[in-house]
JSON list of N, CA and C in Angstrom, two decimals:
[
{"chain": "U", "resi": 1, "resn": "MET", "atom": "N", "xyz": [-14.30, -0.30, -1.85]},
{"chain": "U", "resi": 1, "resn": "MET", "atom": "CA", "xyz": [-15.41, 0.44, -1.30]},
{"chain": "U", "resi": 1, "resn": "MET", "atom": "C", "xyz": [-15.48, 1.85, -1.90]},
{"chain": "U", "resi": 2, "resn": "ILE", "atom": "N", "xyz": [-14.32, 2.47, -2.12]},
{"chain": "U", "resi": 2, "resn": "ILE", "atom": "CA", "xyz": [-14.34, 3.84, -2.65]},
{"chain": "U", "resi": 2, "resn": "ILE", "atom": "C", "xyz": [-14.94, 3.87, -4.05]},
{"chain": "U", "resi": 3, "resn": "ASP", "atom": "N", "xyz": [-14.72, 2.82, -4.84]},
{"chain": "U", "resi": 3, "resn": "ASP", "atom": "CA", "xyz": [-15.29, 2.80, -6.18]},
{"chain": "U", "resi": 3, "resn": "ASP", "atom": "C", "xyz": [-16.80, 2.66, -6.14]},
{"chain": "U", "resi": 4, "resn": "LYS", "atom": "N", "xyz": [-17.32, 1.89, -5.19]},
{"chain": "U", "resi": 4, "resn": "LYS", "atom": "CA", "xyz": [-18.76, 1.71, -5.07]},
{"chain": "U", "resi": 4, "resn": "LYS", "atom": "C", "xyz": [-19.43, 2.93, -4.45]},
{"chain": "U", "resi": 5, "resn": "THR", "atom": "N", "xyz": [-18.78, 3.53, -3.46]},
{"chain": "U", "resi": 5, "resn": "THR", "atom": "CA", "xyz": [-19.36, 4.67, -2.76]},
{"chain": "U", "resi": 5, "resn": "THR", "atom": "C", "xyz": [-19.30, 5.95, -3.58]},
{"chain": "U", "resi": 6, "resn": "TYR", "atom": "N", "xyz": [-18.14, 6.22, -4.18]},
{"chain": "U", "resi": 6, "resn": "TYR", "atom": "CA", "xyz": [-17.93, 7.50, -4.87]},
{"chain": "U", "resi": 6, "resn": "TYR", "atom": "C", "xyz": [-17.77, 7.37, -6.38]},
{"chain": "U", "resi": 7, "resn": "GLY", "atom": "N", "xyz": [-17.74, 6.15, -6.91]},
{"chain": "U", "resi": 7, "resn": "GLY", "atom": "CA", "xyz": [-17.57, 5.96, -8.34]},
{"chain": "U", "resi": 7, "resn": "GLY", "atom": "C", "xyz": [-16.15, 6.23, -8.81]},
{"chain": "U", "resi": 8, "resn": "LEU", "atom": "N", "xyz": [-15.18, 6.11, -7.90]},
{"chain": "U", "resi": 8, "resn": "LEU", "atom": "CA", "xyz": [-13.78, 6.38, -8.24]},
{"chain": "U", "resi": 8, "resn": "LEU", "atom": "C", "xyz": [-13.00, 5.08, -8.40]},
{"chain": "U", "resi": 9, "resn": "SER", "atom": "N", "xyz": [-12.00, 5.10, -9.26]},
{"chain": "U", "resi": 9, "resn": "SER", "atom": "CA", "xyz": [-11.09, 3.98, -9.43]},
{"chain": "U", "resi": 9, "resn": "SER", "atom": "C", "xyz": [-10.00, 4.06, -8.36]},
{"chain": "U", "resi": 10, "resn": "LYS", "atom": "N", "xyz": [-9.38, 2.93, -8.05]},
{"chain": "U", "resi": 10, "resn": "LYS", "atom": "CA", "xyz": [-8.27, 2.94, -7.10]},
{"chain": "U", "resi": 10, "resn": "LYS", "atom": "C", "xyz": [-7.04, 3.62, -7.68]},
{"chain": "U", "resi": 11, "resn": "PHE", "atom": "N", "xyz": [-6.93, 3.66, -9.01]},
{"chain": "U", "resi": 11, "resn": "PHE", "atom": "CA", "xyz": [-5.77, 4.24, -9.67]},
{"chain": "U", "resi": 11, "resn": "PHE", "atom": "C", "xyz": [-6.20, 5.34, -10.64]},
{"chain": "U", "resi": 12, "resn": "PRO", "atom": "N", "xyz": [-5.28, 6.25, -10.98]},
{"chain": "U", "resi": 12, "resn": "PRO", "atom": "CA", "xyz": [-5.61, 7.30, -11.96]},
{"chain": "U", "resi": 12, "resn": "PRO", "atom": "C", "xyz": [-6.05, 6.71, -13.29]},
{"chain": "U", "resi": 13, "resn": "LYS", "atom": "N", "xyz": [-6.84, 7.46, -14.05]},
{"chain": "U", "resi": 13, "resn": "LYS", "atom": "CA", "xyz": [-7.38, 6.99, -15.32]},
{"chain": "U", "resi": 13, "resn": "LYS", "atom": "C", "xyz": [-6.28, 6.65, -16.32]},
{"chain": "U", "resi": 14, "resn": "ASP", "atom": "N", "xyz": [-5.32, 7.54, -16.50]},
{"chain": "U", "resi": 14, "resn": "ASP", "atom": "CA", "xyz": [-4.24, 7.34, -17.45]},
{"chain": "U", "resi": 14, "resn": "ASP", "atom": "C", "xyz": [-2.93, 7.11, -16.72]},
{"chain": "U", "resi": 15, "resn": "THR", "atom": "N", "xyz": [-2.71, 5.89, -16.25]},
{"chain": "U", "resi": 15, "resn": "THR", "atom": "CA", "xyz": [-1.47, 5.59, -15.53]},
{"chain": "U", "resi": 15, "resn": "THR", "atom": "C", "xyz": [-0.31, 5.48, -16.49]},
{"chain": "U", "resi": 16, "resn": "SER", "atom": "N", "xyz": [0.86, 5.91, -16.05]},
{"chain": "U", "resi": 16, "resn": "SER", "atom": "CA", "xyz": [2.08, 5.83, -16.85]},
{"chain": "U", "resi": 16, "resn": "SER", "atom": "C", "xyz": [2.88, 4.61, -16.45]},
{"chain": "U", "resi": 17, "resn": "TYR", "atom": "N", "xyz": [3.68, 4.12, -17.37]},
{"chain": "U", "resi": 17, "resn": "TYR", "atom": "CA", "xyz": [4.58, 3.01, -17.06]},
{"chain": "U", "resi": 17, "resn": "TYR", "atom": "C", "xyz": [5.68, 3.51, -16.12]},
{"chain": "U", "resi": 18, "resn": "ALA", "atom": "N", "xyz": [6.13, 2.64, -15.25]},
{"chain": "U", "resi": 18, "resn": "ALA", "atom": "CA", "xyz": [7.25, 2.91, -14.33]},
{"chain": "U", "resi": 18, "resn": "ALA", "atom": "C", "xyz": [6.96, 4.03, -13.35]},
{"chain": "U", "resi": 19, "resn": "MET", "atom": "N", "xyz": [5.72, 4.23, -13.02]},
{"chain": "U", "resi": 19, "resn": "MET", "atom": "CA", "xyz": [5.34, 5.22, -12.02]},
{"chain": "U", "resi": 19, "resn": "MET", "atom": "C", "xyz": [4.70, 4.47, -10.85]},
{"chain": "U", "resi": 20, "resn": "ALA", "atom": "N", "xyz": [5.04, 4.88, -9.65]},
{"chain": "U", "resi": 20, "resn": "ALA", "atom": "CA", "xyz": [4.49, 4.23, -8.47]},
{"chain": "U", "resi": 20, "resn": "ALA", "atom": "C", "xyz": [3.17, 4.88, -8.09]},
{"chain": "U", "resi": 21, "resn": "TYR", "atom": "N", "xyz": [2.17, 4.07, -7.82]},
{"chain": "U", "resi": 21, "resn": "TYR", "atom": "CA", "xyz": [0.87, 4.56, -7.36]},
{"chain": "U", "resi": 21, "resn": "TYR", "atom": "C", "xyz": [0.48, 3.79, -6.12]},
{"chain": "U", "resi": 22, "resn": "VAL", "atom": "N", "xyz": [-0.13, 4.46, -5.19]},
{"chain": "U", "resi": 22, "resn": "VAL", "atom": "CA", "xyz": [-0.64, 3.82, -3.98]},
{"chain": "U", "resi": 22, "resn": "VAL", "atom": "C", "xyz": [-2.15, 3.93, -4.04]},
{"chain": "U", "resi": 23, "resn": "PRO", "atom": "N", "xyz": [-2.86, 2.79, -4.01]},
{"chain": "U", "resi": 23, "resn": "PRO", "atom": "CA", "xyz": [-4.32, 2.84, -4.08]},
{"chain": "U", "resi": 23, "resn": "PRO", "atom": "C", "xyz": [-4.91, 3.56, -2.86]},
{"chain": "U", "resi": 24, "resn": "PHE", "atom": "N", "xyz": [-6.11, 4.10, -3.03]},
{"chain": "U", "resi": 24, "resn": "PHE", "atom": "CA", "xyz": [-6.81, 4.73, -1.91]},
{"chain": "U", "resi": 24, "resn": "PHE", "atom": "C", "xyz": [-6.97, 3.71, -0.79]},
{"chain": "U", "resi": 25, "resn": "GLN", "atom": "N", "xyz": [-6.78, 4.15, 0.44]},
{"chain": "U", "resi": 25, "resn": "GLN", "atom": "CA", "xyz": [-6.95, 3.27, 1.58]},
{"chain": "U", "resi": 25, "resn": "GLN", "atom": "C", "xyz": [-8.44, 3.08, 1.83]},
{"chain": "U", "resi": 26, "resn": "GLN", "atom": "N", "xyz": [-8.86, 1.85, 2.04]},
{"chain": "U", "resi": 26, "resn": "GLN", "atom": "CA", "xyz": [-10.26, 1.55, 2.28]},
{"chain": "U", "resi": 26, "resn": "GLN", "atom": "C", "xyz": [-10.64, 1.90, 3.72]},
{"chain": "U", "resi": 27, "resn": "GLU", "atom": "N", "xyz": [-11.85, 2.35, 3.92]},
{"chain": "U", "resi": 27, "resn": "GLU", "atom": "CA", "xyz": [-12.32, 2.77, 5.24]},
{"chain": "U", "resi": 27, "resn": "GLU", "atom": "C", "xyz": [-12.32, 1.64, 6.27]},
{"chain": "U", "resi": 28, "resn": "ASP", "atom": "N", "xyz": [-12.62, 0.45, 5.83]},
{"chain": "U", "resi": 28, "resn": "ASP", "atom": "CA", "xyz": [-12.76, -0.67, 6.75]},
{"chain": "U", "resi": 28, "resn": "ASP", "atom": "C", "xyz": [-11.48, -1.48, 6.89]},
{"chain": "U", "resi": 29, "resn": "SER", "atom": "N", "xyz": [-10.33, -0.90, 6.55]},
{"chain": "U", "resi": 29, "resn": "SER", "atom": "CA", "xyz": [-9.05, -1.60, 6.62]},
{"chain": "U", "resi": 29, "resn": "SER", "atom": "C", "xyz": [-8.61, -1.80, 8.06]},
{"chain": "U", "resi": 30, "resn": "GLU", "atom": "N", "xyz": [-7.89, -2.90, 8.28]},
{"chain": "U", "resi": 30, "resn": "GLU", "atom": "CA", "xyz": [-7.29, -3.16, 9.58]},
{"chain": "U", "resi": 30, "resn": "GLU", "atom": "C", "xyz": [-6.18, -2.15, 9.80]},
{"chain": "U", "resi": 31, "resn": "VAL", "atom": "N", "xyz": [-5.95, -1.75, 11.05]},
{"chain": "U", "resi": 31, "resn": "VAL", "atom": "CA", "xyz": [-4.87, -0.82, 11.36]},
{"chain": "U", "resi": 31, "resn": "VAL", "atom": "C", "xyz": [-4.03, -1.37, 12.51]},
{"chain": "U", "resi": 32, "resn": "TYR", "atom": "N", "xyz": [-2.75, -0.99, 12.50]},
{"chain": "U", "resi": 32, "resn": "TYR", "atom": "CA", "xyz": [-1.84, -1.34, 13.60]},
{"chain": "U", "resi": 32, "resn": "TYR", "atom": "C", "xyz": [-2.13, -0.44, 14.79]},
{"chain": "U", "resi": 33, "resn": "SER", "atom": "N", "xyz": [-1.63, -0.84, 15.95]},
{"chain": "U", "resi": 33, "resn": "SER", "atom": "CA", "xyz": [-1.66, 0.05, 17.11]},
{"chain": "U", "resi": 33, "resn": "SER", "atom": "C", "xyz": [-0.72, 1.22, 16.80]},
{"chain": "U", "resi": 34, "resn": "ALA", "atom": "N", "xyz": [-0.80, 2.29, 17.57]},
{"chain": "U", "resi": 34, "resn": "ALA", "atom": "CA", "xyz": [0.06, 3.46, 17.32]},
{"chain": "U", "resi": 34, "resn": "ALA", "atom": "C", "xyz": [1.54, 3.08, 17.41]},
{"chain": "U", "resi": 35, "resn": "ASP", "atom": "N", "xyz": [1.92, 2.31, 18.42]},
{"chain": "U", "resi": 35, "resn": "ASP", "atom": "CA", "xyz": [3.33, 1.91, 18.57]},
{"chain": "U", "resi": 35, "resn": "ASP", "atom": "C", "xyz": [3.80, 1.05, 17.41]},
{"chain": "U", "resi": 36, "resn": "GLN", "atom": "N", "xyz": [3.00, 0.07, 17.03]},
{"chain": "U", "resi": 36, "resn": "GLN", "atom": "CA", "xyz": [3.39, -0.81, 15.93]},
{"chain": "U", "resi": 36, "resn": "GLN", "atom": "C", "xyz": [3.40, -0.05, 14.61]},
{"chain": "U", "resi": 37, "resn": "GLY", "atom": "N", "xyz": [2.44, 0.82, 14.39]},
{"chain": "U", "resi": 37, "resn": "GLY", "atom": "CA", "xyz": [2.41, 1.63, 13.18]},
{"chain": "U", "resi": 37, "resn": "GLY", "atom": "C", "xyz": [3.63, 2.52, 13.06]},
{"chain": "U", "resi": 38, "resn": "PHE", "atom": "N", "xyz": [4.04, 3.11, 14.18]},
{"chain": "U", "resi": 38, "resn": "PHE", "atom": "CA", "xyz": [5.23, 3.95, 14.17]},
{"chain": "U", "resi": 38, "resn": "PHE", "atom": "C", "xyz": [6.47, 3.14, 13.82]},
{"chain": "U", "resi": 39, "resn": "SER", "atom": "N", "xyz": [6.61, 1.95, 14.40]},
{"chain": "U", "resi": 39, "resn": "SER", "atom": "CA", "xyz": [7.80, 1.14, 14.13]},
{"chain": "U", "resi": 39, "resn": "SER", "atom": "C", "xyz": [7.80, 0.55, 12.73]},
{"chain": "U", "resi": 40, "resn": "GLN", "atom": "N", "xyz": [6.61, 0.31, 12.15]},
{"chain": "U", "resi": 40, "resn": "GLN", "atom": "CA", "xyz": [6.52, -0.26, 10.81]},
{"chain": "U", "resi": 40, "resn": "GLN", "atom": "C", "xyz": [6.54, 0.81, 9.71]},
{"chain": "U", "resi": 41, "resn": "GLY", "atom": "N", "xyz": [6.27, 2.05, 10.08]},
{"chain": "U", "resi": 41, "resn": "GLY", "atom": "CA", "xyz": [6.26, 3.13, 9.10]},
{"chain": "U", "resi": 41, "resn": "GLY", "atom": "C", "xyz": [4.92, 3.30, 8.39]},
{"chain": "U", "resi": 42, "resn": "THR", "atom": "N", "xyz": [3.92, 2.56, 8.82]},
{"chain": "U", "resi": 42, "resn": "THR", "atom": "CA", "xyz": [2.57, 2.69, 8.28]},
{"chain": "U", "resi": 42, "resn": "THR", "atom": "C", "xyz": [1.58, 2.15, 9.30]},
{"chain": "U", "resi": 43, "resn": "MET", "atom": "N", "xyz": [0.38, 2.67, 9.27]},
{"chain": "U", "resi": 43, "resn": "MET", "atom": "CA", "xyz": [-0.68, 2.18, 10.15]},
{"chain": "U", "resi": 43, "resn": "MET", "atom": "C", "xyz": [-1.43, 1.01, 9.54]},
{"chain": "U", "resi": 44, "resn": "PHE", "atom": "N", "xyz": [-1.22, 0.77, 8.23]},
{"chain": "U", "resi": 44, "resn": "PHE", "atom": "CA", "xyz": [-2.01, -0.21, 7.50]},
{"chain": "U", "resi": 44, "resn": "PHE", "atom": "C", "xyz": [-1.18, -1.44, 7.13]},
{"chain": "U", "resi": 45, "resn": "PRO", "atom": "N", "xyz": [-1.50, -2.61, 7.68]},
{"chain": "U", "resi": 45, "resn": "PRO", "atom": "CA", "xyz": [-0.75, -3.82, 7.38]},
{"chain": "U", "resi": 45, "resn": "PRO", "atom": "C", "xyz": [-0.66, -4.13, 5.88]},
{"chain": "U", "resi": 46, "resn": "GLU", "atom": "N", "xyz": [-1.70, -3.82, 5.11]},
{"chain": "U", "resi": 46, "resn": "GLU", "atom": "CA", "xyz": [-1.66, -4.14, 3.69]},
{"chain": "U", "resi": 46, "resn": "GLU", "atom": "C", "xyz": [-0.69, -3.24, 2.92]},
{"chain": "U", "resi": 47, "resn": "LEU", "atom": "N", "xyz": [-0.27, -2.12, 3.51]},
{"chain": "U", "resi": 47, "resn": "LEU", "atom": "CA", "xyz": [0.74, -1.26, 2.88]},
{"chain": "U", "resi": 47, "resn": "LEU", "atom": "C", "xyz": [2.14, -1.51, 3.43]},
{"chain": "U", "resi": 48, "resn": "ASN", "atom": "N", "xyz": [2.27, -2.43, 4.37]},
{"chain": "U", "resi": 48, "resn": "ASN", "atom": "CA", "xyz": [3.57, -2.73, 4.97]},
{"chain": "U", "resi": 48, "resn": "ASN", "atom": "C", "xyz": [4.32, -3.70, 4.06]},
{"chain": "U", "resi": 49, "resn": "LYS", "atom": "N", "xyz": [5.22, -3.17, 3.26]},
{"chain": "U", "resi": 49, "resn": "LYS", "atom": "CA", "xyz": [6.00, -3.96, 2.31]},
{"chain": "U", "resi": 49, "resn": "LYS", "atom": "C", "xyz": [7.48, -3.74, 2.59]},
{"chain": "U", "resi": 50, "resn": "PRO", "atom": "N", "xyz": [8.01, -4.43, 3.60]},
{"chain": "U", "resi": 50, "resn": "PRO", "atom": "CA", "xyz": [9.42, -4.22, 3.96]},
{"chain": "U", "resi": 50, "resn": "PRO", "atom": "C", "xyz": [10.37, -4.65, 2.84]},
{"chain": "U", "resi": 51, "resn": "PHE", "atom": "N", "xyz": [11.50, -4.00, 2.77]},
{"chain": "U", "resi": 51, "resn": "PHE", "atom": "CA", "xyz": [12.52, -4.31, 1.79]},
{"chain": "U", "resi": 51, "resn": "PHE", "atom": "C", "xyz": [13.61, -5.14, 2.47]},
{"chain": "U", "resi": 52, "resn": "TYR", "atom": "N", "xyz": [13.87, -6.30, 1.93]},
{"chain": "U", "resi": 52, "resn": "TYR", "atom": "CA", "xyz": [14.92, -7.17, 2.45]},
{"chain": "U", "resi": 52, "resn": "TYR", "atom": "C", "xyz": [16.03, -7.27, 1.43]},
{"chain": "U", "resi": 53, "resn": "ILE", "atom": "N", "xyz": [17.22, -6.81, 1.77]},
{"chain": "U", "resi": 53, "resn": "ILE", "atom": "CA", "xyz": [18.36, -6.86, 0.85]},
{"chain": "U", "resi": 53, "resn": "ILE", "atom": "C", "xyz": [18.68, -8.31, 0.53]},
{"chain": "U", "resi": 54, "resn": "GLY", "atom": "N", "xyz": [18.85, -8.58, -0.76]},
{"chain": "U", "resi": 54, "resn": "GLY", "atom": "CA", "xyz": [19.21, -9.92, -1.21]},
{"chain": "U", "resi": 54, "resn": "GLY", "atom": "C", "xyz": [18.04, -10.86, -1.39]},
{"chain": "U", "resi": 55, "resn": "MET", "atom": "N", "xyz": [16.82, -10.40, -1.18]},
{"chain": "U", "resi": 55, "resn": "MET", "atom": "CA", "xyz": [15.67, -11.29, -1.28]},
{"chain": "U", "resi": 55, "resn": "MET", "atom": "C", "xyz": [14.94, -11.17, -2.63]},
{"chain": "U", "resi": 56, "resn": "CYS", "atom": "N", "xyz": [15.57, -10.56, -3.61]},
{"chain": "U", "resi": 56, "resn": "CYS", "atom": "CA", "xyz": [14.93, -10.35, -4.90]},
{"chain": "U", "resi": 56, "resn": "CYS", "atom": "C", "xyz": [15.44, -11.32, -5.96]},
{"chain": "U", "resi": 57, "resn": "GLY", "atom": "N", "xyz": [16.01, -12.42, -5.56]},
{"chain": "U", "resi": 57, "resn": "GLY", "atom": "CA", "xyz": [16.51, -13.40, -6.51]},
{"chain": "U", "resi": 57, "resn": "GLY", "atom": "C", "xyz": [17.92, -13.14, -6.98]},
{"chain": "U", "resi": 58, "resn": "GLY", "atom": "N", "xyz": [18.58, -12.15, -6.40]},
{"chain": "U", "resi": 58, "resn": "GLY", "atom": "CA", "xyz": [19.96, -11.82, -6.77]},
{"chain": "U", "resi": 58, "resn": "GLY", "atom": "C", "xyz": [20.95, -12.70, -6.04]},
{"chain": "U", "resi": 59, "resn": "ASN", "atom": "N", "xyz": [22.21, -12.48, -6.31]},
{"chain": "U", "resi": 59, "resn": "ASN", "atom": "CA", "xyz": [23.29, -13.22, -5.66]},
{"chain": "U", "resi": 59, "resn": "ASN", "atom": "C", "xyz": [23.47, -12.67, -4.25]},
{"chain": "U", "resi": 60, "resn": "ASN", "atom": "N", "xyz": [23.43, -13.53, -3.24]},
{"chain": "U", "resi": 60, "resn": "ASN", "atom": "CA", "xyz": [23.48, -13.11, -1.84]},
{"chain": "U", "resi": 60, "resn": "ASN", "atom": "C", "xyz": [24.88, -13.11, -1.28]},
{"chain": "U", "resi": 61, "resn": "GLU", "atom": "N", "xyz": [25.90, -13.13, -2.11]},
{"chain": "U", "resi": 61, "resn": "GLU", "atom": "CA", "xyz": [27.29, -13.16, -1.60]},
{"chain": "U", "resi": 61, "resn": "GLU", "atom": "C", "xyz": [27.71, -11.85, -1.06]}
]
C-alpha cells in the first residue's frame, strides 16, 4: 500500500548484502492485542519471527 499511496519502495534503493532491513508496516495489517504484542515482542503477527535453537538444520545434540 505504501508504494501505491506514496510511490515508495518497501526497501531502500541501494540495498547492501548482509544487511537486515524491515519493510514498512502496512496500514491495514493485523495487530495483536496489547498483552499478546507485549509477550511476543511485536504488535504485528507478520513480523513475529521467533528463534528456535536447533531448528536451522543443525545437529540437535
